CSV table of C-alpha atoms in Angstrom, one decimal:
chain,number,residue,atom,x,y,z
R,9,MET,CA,-12.7,-14.8,-6.9
R,10,ASP,CA,-11.7,-16.3,-10.1
R,11,LYS,CA,-7.9,-15.4,-11.9
R,12,VAL,CA,-8.2,-13.8,-15.6
R,13,MET,CA,-5.3,-12.2,-17.3
R,14,VAL,CA,-6.0,-8.6,-18.8
R,15,GLU,CA,-3.7,-7.7,-21.6
R,16,THR,CA,-3.1,-3.5,-21.8
R,17,SER,CA,-1.3,-0.8,-23.6
R,18,ARG,CA,1.3,-1.0,-20.8
R,19,ILE,CA,2.1,-4.3,-18.9
R,20,ARG,CA,0.2,-8.2,-19.2
R,21,THR,CA,-1.6,-7.8,-16.0
R,22,HIS,CA,-3.2,-10.5,-13.8
R,23,CYS,CA,-6.2,-9.9,-11.9
R,24,PHE,CA,-7.8,-11.1,-9.5
R,25,VAL,CA,-11.7,-11.4,-9.8
R,26,SER,CA,-15.7,-11.4,-9.7
R,27,GLY,CA,-19.6,-10.7,-9.8
R,28,PRO,CA,-20.9,-10.0,-13.8
R,29,GLU,CA,-18.5,-8.3,-16.2
R,30,ASP,CA,-21.4,-5.8,-16.7
R,31,GLY,CA,-21.6,-5.1,-12.9
R,32,VAL,CA,-20.4,-1.6,-11.1
R,33,PRO,CA,-17.0,-1.8,-11.3
R,34,VAL,CA,-14.8,-1.5,-8.1
R,35,LEU,CA,-11.5,-2.1,-8.5
R,36,LEU,CA,-9.5,-3.2,-5.0
R,37,VAL,CA,-5.5,-2.1,-5.2
R,38,HIS,CA,-3.3,-4.5,-3.4
R,39,GLY,CA,0.2,-3.1,-0.2
R,40,ASN,CA,3.6,-4.0,-0.5
R,41,ILE,CA,4.7,-8.0,-1.0
R,42,THR,CA,1.4,-8.8,-1.2
R,43,THR,CA,-1.3,-9.5,-5.0
R,44,GLY,CA,-4.5,-8.7,-4.9
R,45,ARG,CA,-5.5,-11.8,-3.3
R,46,PHE,CA,-5.1,-10.2,-0.4
R,47,TRP,CA,-8.7,-9.3,-0.7
R,48,GLN,CA,-10.2,-12.4,-1.7
R,49,ASP,CA,-12.4,-12.6,2.2
R,50,VAL,CA,-13.5,-8.5,1.5
R,51,ALA,CA,-14.4,-9.0,-2.2
R,52,ASP,CA,-16.4,-13.4,-1.3
R,53,GLY,CA,-19.1,-11.6,0.7
R,54,PHE,CA,-20.5,-9.3,-2.1
R,55,PRO,CA,-24.4,-8.7,-3.6
R,56,GLY,CA,-24.8,-10.0,-7.3
R,57,GLY,CA,-24.2,-6.3,-9.3
R,58,TYR,CA,-20.6,-5.1,-9.3
R,59,ARG,CA,-17.8,-6.2,-11.1
R,60,LEU,CA,-14.4,-6.4,-8.3
R,61,VAL,CA,-11.1,-6.8,-10.7
R,62,ALA,CA,-7.9,-6.4,-7.8
R,63,PRO,CA,-5.3,-6.5,-9.5
R,64,ASP,CA,-1.4,-8.1,-9.1
R,65,LEU,CA,1.1,-4.8,-9.4
R,66,ARG,CA,4.1,-4.3,-11.4
R,67,ALA,CA,6.5,-6.4,-8.9
R,68,PHE,CA,4.5,-7.8,-7.9
R,69,GLY,CA,2.3,-11.7,-7.9
R,70,ARG,CA,1.9,-13.6,-11.8
R,71,THR,CA,1.7,-9.5,-13.7
R,72,GLU,CA,4.5,-10.0,-16.1
R,73,ARG,CA,8.0,-8.5,-15.0
R,74,LYS,CA,8.4,-5.3,-16.0
R,75,PRO,CA,10.8,-2.5,-13.8
R,76,VAL,CA,9.7,0.2,-11.3
R,77,ASP,CA,11.0,4.1,-12.1
R,78,ALA,CA,10.9,4.8,-9.0
R,79,THR,CA,12.1,8.2,-9.8
R,80,ARG,CA,8.3,8.2,-11.1
R,81,GLY,CA,7.2,8.2,-7.7
R,82,LEU,CA,4.1,6.1,-7.5
R,83,ARG,CA,2.8,6.9,-11.0
R,84,ASP,CA,3.9,3.7,-12.2
R,85,TRP,CA,1.6,1.7,-10.7
R,86,SER,CA,-1.6,4.8,-11.3
R,87,ASP,CA,-0.7,4.3,-15.5
R,88,ASP,CA,-0.9,0.8,-14.9
R,89,LEU,CA,-4.3,0.8,-13.1
R,90,HIS,CA,-5.4,3.6,-15.9
R,91,ALA,CA,-4.1,1.3,-18.3
R,92,LEU,CA,-6.4,-2.0,-17.1
R,93,VAL,CA,-9.6,0.8,-16.5
R,94,GLU,CA,-9.4,1.5,-20.0
R,95,ALA,CA,-8.7,-2.6,-20.9
R,96,LEU,CA,-11.8,-3.3,-19.3
R,97,GLY,CA,-13.5,-0.4,-20.3
R,98,TRP,CA,-13.9,1.2,-18.0
R,99,ALA,CA,-12.5,4.9,-18.5
R,100,GLY,CA,-14.5,8.2,-19.2
R,101,SER,CA,-17.7,6.6,-17.0
R,102,GLY,CA,-17.4,8.7,-13.8
R,103,ARG,CA,-18.6,4.8,-11.8
R,104,LEU,CA,-15.0,3.7,-10.6
R,105,HIS,CA,-15.4,3.1,-6.9
R,106,LEU,CA,-11.3,2.2,-6.0
R,107,ALA,CA,-10.0,1.0,-3.5
R,108,GLY,CA,-6.7,0.9,-2.3
R,109,TRP,CA,-5.1,-1.4,0.8
R,110,SER,CA,-1.0,-0.2,2.5
R,111,ASN,CA,0.9,1.1,-0.5
R,112,GLY,CA,-2.2,0.5,-2.8
R,113,GLY,CA,-3.9,3.4,-1.0
R,114,GLY,CA,-0.8,5.8,-1.8
R,115,VAL,CA,-1.7,4.3,-5.5
R,116,VAL,CA,-4.7,5.3,-5.1
R,117,GLN,CA,-4.2,8.9,-4.6
R,118,GLN,CA,-1.5,9.0,-6.8
R,119,TYR,CA,-3.8,7.6,-9.6
R,120,ALA,CA,-6.7,9.6,-8.7
R,121,ILE,CA,-4.5,13.0,-8.7
R,122,ASP,CA,-3.9,11.5,-11.9
R,123,HIS,CA,-7.9,10.4,-13.2
R,124,ALA,CA,-10.2,11.8,-10.8
R,125,ASP,CA,-13.3,12.3,-12.7
R,126,GLN,CA,-12.4,8.6,-13.7
R,127,LEU,CA,-14.1,8.0,-9.9
R,128,ALA,CA,-17.0,7.7,-8.9
R,129,SER,CA,-15.8,6.6,-4.8
R,130,ILE,CA,-12.2,6.6,-2.8
R,131,THR,CA,-11.9,4.3,0.0
R,132,LEU,CA,-8.2,3.9,1.7
R,133,VAL,CA,-7.3,1.3,3.6
R,134,ALA,CA,-4.5,1.5,6.2
R,135,PRO,CA,-3.1,3.7,3.6
R,136,LEU,CA,0.7,4.9,2.6
R,137,SER,CA,1.0,8.3,4.1
R,138,PRO,CA,1.3,11.2,1.6
R,139,TYR,CA,4.8,11.9,2.0
R,140,GLY,CA,5.7,8.7,1.3
R,141,PHE,CA,7.1,6.3,4.1
R,142,GLY,CA,10.1,6.9,6.3
R,143,GLY,CA,12.0,9.5,6.6
R,144,SER,CA,10.1,12.6,7.8
R,145,ARG,CA,9.4,14.9,10.9
R,146,ASP,CA,6.7,16.4,10.6
R,147,VAL,CA,2.6,17.1,9.6
R,148,GLN,CA,4.4,18.6,6.1
R,149,GLY,CA,6.1,16.1,4.9
R,150,THR,CA,9.4,18.0,6.1
R,151,PRO,CA,12.3,15.1,5.2
R,152,CYS,CA,14.9,14.7,7.6
R,153,TRP,CA,17.5,14.7,6.4
R,154,ASP,CA,18.3,16.3,2.3
R,155,ASP,CA,18.6,13.4,0.7
R,156,TRP,CA,16.2,11.5,2.3
R,157,ALA,CA,18.4,8.7,3.9
R,158,GLY,CA,16.9,6.0,6.1
R,159,THR,CA,14.2,5.6,2.9
R,160,GLY,CA,14.8,3.6,0.3
R,161,GLY,CA,15.8,0.1,-1.0
R,162,GLY,CA,18.4,0.2,1.5
R,163,THR,CA,16.2,-0.1,4.4
R,164,ALA,CA,14.5,-3.0,4.0
R,165,ALA,CA,16.4,-6.3,6.2
R,166,PRO,CA,19.0,-7.8,3.4
R,167,ASP,CA,18.5,-11.7,4.6
R,168,PHE,CA,14.8,-10.9,4.8
R,169,VAL,CA,15.0,-10.3,1.1
R,170,ARG,CA,17.5,-12.9,0.3
R,171,ARG,CA,14.7,-15.4,1.7
R,172,MET,CA,11.7,-13.9,-0.4
R,173,ALA,CA,13.6,-13.7,-3.5
R,174,ALA,CA,14.7,-17.8,-2.2
R,175,GLY,CA,10.8,-18.3,-1.6
R,176,ASP,CA,11.6,-19.2,1.7
R,177,ASP,CA,8.0,-19.6,3.9
R,178,SER,CA,9.9,-21.3,7.3
R,179,GLU,CA,9.5,-20.4,10.2
R,180,GLU,CA,13.6,-20.8,10.7
R,181,ASP,CA,15.5,-17.9,12.5
R,182,PRO,CA,12.0,-15.7,12.9
R,183,ALA,CA,13.4,-12.5,12.4
R,184,SER,CA,14.4,-12.4,8.8
R,185,SER,CA,11.4,-14.9,8.3
R,186,PRO,CA,9.4,-13.5,6.1
R,187,ARG,CA,6.1,-15.8,7.3
R,188,VAL,CA,7.3,-15.0,11.0
R,189,VAL,CA,7.4,-11.0,9.6
R,190,MET,CA,3.8,-11.1,8.4
R,191,ARG,CA,2.2,-12.7,10.7
R,192,THR,CA,3.9,-10.8,13.1
R,193,PHE,CA,3.3,-7.2,11.8
R,194,PHE,CA,1.5,-7.2,8.5
R,195,TRP,CA,-1.7,-8.4,10.5
R,196,SER,CA,-2.4,-8.2,13.8
R,197,PRO,CA,-0.5,-11.3,16.2
R,198,ALA,CA,-3.6,-12.1,18.0
R,199,TYR,CA,-5.2,-12.6,14.5
R,200,LYS,CA,-4.6,-15.9,13.6
R,201,ALA,CA,-5.0,-17.0,9.1
R,202,PRO,CA,-7.3,-20.3,8.4
R,203,ASP,CA,-5.2,-20.4,4.7
R,204,GLU,CA,-1.7,-18.7,6.1
R,205,ASP,CA,-1.1,-20.9,3.2
R,206,GLU,CA,-2.2,-19.2,0.7
R,207,LEU,CA,-0.6,-15.9,2.0
R,208,MET,CA,2.5,-16.9,2.0
R,209,ALA,CA,2.9,-18.6,-1.3
R,210,GLU,CA,1.8,-14.9,-2.9
R,211,VAL,CA,4.4,-13.1,-1.4
R,212,LEU,CA,7.1,-14.9,-2.6
R,213,LEU,CA,5.8,-14.4,-6.4
R,214,THR,CA,6.8,-10.5,-4.9
R,215,ALA,CA,9.6,-9.7,-7.9
R,216,CYS,CA,13.6,-9.5,-5.4
R,217,GLY,CA,15.6,-7.1,-6.7
R,218,ASP,CA,17.2,-4.0,-7.3
R,219,THR,CA,14.8,-3.4,-10.1
R,220,GLY,CA,11.8,-5.3,-7.7
R,221,TYR,CA,11.3,-4.9,-4.5
R,222,PRO,CA,13.2,-3.6,-2.4
R,223,GLY,CA,14.8,-1.5,-5.0
R,224,ASP,CA,18.7,-0.7,-5.3
R,225,LEU,CA,19.9,2.2,-3.5
R,226,THR,CA,23.1,4.9,-2.6
R,227,THR,CA,24.9,5.6,0.4
R,228,SER,CA,25.0,8.7,2.6
R,229,PRO,CA,26.8,10.7,4.9
R,230,ASN,CA,23.8,10.8,7.7
R,231,TRP,CA,21.7,8.5,9.1
R,232,PRO,CA,21.5,5.5,8.8
R,233,GLY,CA,24.4,5.4,5.6
R,234,VAL,CA,21.9,4.9,3.0
R,235,ALA,CA,19.4,6.8,0.3
R,236,PRO,CA,17.1,5.8,-1.9
R,237,GLY,CA,17.9,4.7,-4.8
R,238,ARG,CA,16.6,5.2,-8.9
R,239,SER,CA,14.5,2.1,-9.1
R,240,GLY,CA,12.5,-0.1,-7.2
R,241,VAL,CA,9.3,-0.4,-5.1
R,242,ASN,CA,10.6,0.9,-2.1
R,243,ASN,CA,12.1,4.0,-3.6
R,244,ALA,CA,9.0,4.8,-5.5
R,245,PHE,CA,8.0,5.0,-2.3
R,246,SER,CA,10.4,7.0,-0.9
R,247,GLY,CA,9.1,10.2,0.1
R,248,LYS,CA,12.5,11.7,-2.0
R,249,TRP,CA,10.4,10.7,-4.9
R,250,CYS,CA,6.6,10.2,-4.1
R,251,ASP,CA,4.5,12.8,-2.8
R,252,THR,CA,0.6,12.8,-3.1
R,253,SER,CA,0.2,15.9,-0.6
R,254,SER,CA,-2.2,17.0,-4.0
R,255,PHE,CA,-4.5,15.4,-2.9
R,256,ALA,CA,-6.2,17.2,-0.7
R,257,ASP,CA,-6.3,20.2,-3.6
R,258,LEU,CA,-8.5,18.2,-6.6
R,259,GLU,CA,-10.9,20.3,-7.9
R,260,VAL,CA,-13.2,17.5,-8.4
R,261,LYS,CA,-13.6,15.0,-5.3
R,262,PRO,CA,-15.4,11.7,-5.0
R,263,PRO,CA,-16.5,10.9,-1.2
R,264,VAL,CA,-13.5,9.0,0.8
R,265,LEU,CA,-14.0,6.3,3.6
R,266,TRP,CA,-10.9,6.0,5.2
R,267,LEU,CA,-10.2,2.8,7.1
R,268,ARG,CA,-7.3,1.2,9.6
R,269,GLY,CA,-7.2,-0.1,12.3
R,270,ASP,CA,-5.6,1.2,16.1
R,271,GLN,CA,-2.7,-1.9,16.0
R,272,ASP,CA,-1.7,-0.9,12.8
R,273,GLN,CA,2.9,-1.6,13.2
R,274,VAL,CA,3.1,-0.4,9.3
R,275,ILE,CA,1.8,2.5,8.9
R,276,SER,CA,1.2,4.3,12.6
R,277,ASP,CA,3.1,7.2,14.3
R,278,GLU,CA,5.2,4.3,15.8
R,279,SER,CA,6.1,2.0,12.8
R,280,MET,CA,8.1,-0.7,13.3
R,281,PHE,CA,9.9,-0.3,10.0
R,282,ASP,CA,11.0,3.3,10.1
R,283,PHE,CA,14.4,4.5,11.3
R,284,GLY,CA,13.0,7.0,13.0
R,285,THR,CA,11.6,4.7,15.4
R,286,LEU,CA,14.6,1.6,14.8
R,287,GLY,CA,16.7,4.1,16.9
R,288,LYS,CA,14.5,5.7,19.1
R,289,LEU,CA,14.4,1.7,19.9
R,290,GLU,CA,18.1,1.0,20.2
R,291,VAL,CA,17.6,-1.6,16.8
R,292,VAL,CA,19.9,0.2,14.8
R,293,PRO,CA,22.6,2.5,16.4
R,294,GLY,CA,24.0,5.8,15.6
R,295,TRP,CA,20.5,7.1,16.2
R,296,PRO,CA,20.6,10.8,16.5
R,297,GLY,CA,18.0,11.6,18.4
R,298,MET,CA,14.1,13.4,18.1
R,299,ASP,CA,15.1,16.7,16.8
R,300,VAL,CA,17.1,15.2,14.2
R,301,PHE,CA,15.7,12.0,12.9
R,302,PRO,CA,12.0,11.3,14.4
R,303,PRO,CA,9.6,8.1,14.0
R,304,GLN,CA,7.2,9.7,11.1
R,305,PRO,CA,4.3,11.0,11.7
R,306,GLN,CA,2.2,8.7,9.6
R,307,ILE,CA,-1.3,8.9,10.6
R,308,ALA,CA,-0.8,12.9,11.2
R,309,GLN,CA,0.0,13.4,7.6
R,310,THR,CA,-3.1,11.5,6.4
R,311,ARG,CA,-5.4,13.3,9.1
R,312,ALA,CA,-4.1,16.8,8.4
R,313,LEU,CA,-4.1,15.5,3.9
R,314,LEU,CA,-7.4,15.0,4.8
R,315,ASP,CA,-8.8,17.5,6.5
R,316,ARG,CA,-7.2,19.5,4.1
R,317,TYR,CA,-9.5,17.5,1.7
R,318,ALA,CA,-12.5,18.6,3.4
R,319,ALA,CA,-11.5,21.8,4.5
R,320,GLY,CA,-11.7,22.2,0.7
R,321,GLY,CA,-15.0,20.7,0.2
R,322,GLY,CA,-14.4,16.6,0.1
R,323,SER,CA,-16.7,14.3,2.4
R,324,VAL,CA,-14.4,12.0,4.8
R,325,ARG,CA,-15.4,9.6,6.9
R,326,GLU,CA,-12.6,7.3,9.3
R,327,VAL,CA,-14.0,3.8,10.5
R,328,VAL,CA,-11.6,2.3,13.5
R,329,TYR,CA,-11.0,-1.0,14.4
R,330,ASP,CA,-10.4,-1.9,17.8
R,331,GLY,CA,-7.3,-4.6,18.0
R,332,CYS,CA,-6.9,-4.9,14.4
R,333,GLY,CA,-3.1,-4.3,13.0
R,334,HIS,CA,-2.0,-3.7,9.5
R,335,CYS,CA,-4.2,-5.2,7.0
R,336,PRO,CA,-8.4,-5.0,8.1
R,337,PRO,CA,-9.2,-6.9,4.3
R,338,LEU,CA,-8.2,-10.0,6.2
R,339,GLU,CA,-8.6,-9.4,9.6
R,340,ARG,CA,-11.3,-7.9,9.3
R,341,SER,CA,-13.2,-9.0,6.1
R,342,ALA,CA,-17.0,-8.8,7.3
R,343,GLU,CA,-17.0,-5.2,8.2
R,344,VAL,CA,-14.7,-3.6,5.4
R,345,ARG,CA,-17.1,-4.7,2.1
R,346,ASP,CA,-20.1,-3.7,4.3
R,347,GLN,CA,-18.2,-0.8,4.9
R,348,LEU,CA,-17.1,-0.5,1.5
R,349,LEU,CA,-21.1,-1.6,0.0
R,350,ALA,CA,-22.1,1.6,2.1
R,351,HIS,CA,-19.5,3.7,1.0
R,352,ILE,CA,-20.4,3.0,-2.9
R,353,GLU,CA,-24.5,2.8,-2.8
R,354,GLY,CA,-24.0,6.9,-0.3
R,355,THR,CA,-22.8,7.6,-4.0
R,356,ALA,CA,-25.6,6.1,-6.2
């Protein structure tokens, strides 16, 4: 993929692009602490006739540094994407195919809430739950605590954040090493990324701090003692600010493809980054128990959302990859490409 910088009405956006400029528009949205580069393996095998654009979202990669207003949930990113769509001349065509991975899957849901009539298809790859990340107890997204304690910027491990900010790509002190964390959790430990050094270079472009990753925090009387702040990445996808459940009720319902791995340790019903899971495993002391703070049922929440979408007349298809972790675009790139192409072509 080539690299271009696109001037938009909101933010100067760095994009990875391939295919003819007049090709069928496909927008590929990445997840947390990554960049559009993580879509390259999927894009490289695409046939001619498609214009693929994988932007670096606000706070990531080479895109202009601007703060994330967490009180808007995922809307800063959704609005940035729409400004990009306008700058690319794709707005109003109804031809846009939109795919999002992880947090990007949540951003895609928000974009559809805001601009469903712009979209020809939607693909969600290991998507963020409609109720954000962490801190909710059931498929309705009921918060464990009223202040959403246990979510947001304060839940990121300080040593991990420090090493991210320092650009540390070493394997020393594995528990806080960005390289080891990515290798262990963001894709399956069984997968050996041949371009790991290049991927890590992208990860370490993340803007760290109170207005970037992970964001600010507030203290809480509720376990584990921190609650979401008002700025930055992890706060934006806290359930305090993030709720895309109205996606199920769109009047215009583009067909949805849901792709995920069965070994995902990030987006799952017992995520290894969820304080409910960490408390249950006694990694974080003082856990108040299953009755108060269970692991968030993330897959069940997304399934309930998409069941409602289908019940309202939408088309939903789910594909689960055996032995695949959180990053199907890397681990199963050819299969993801084939599924995405079939999904796009099925709307023609």
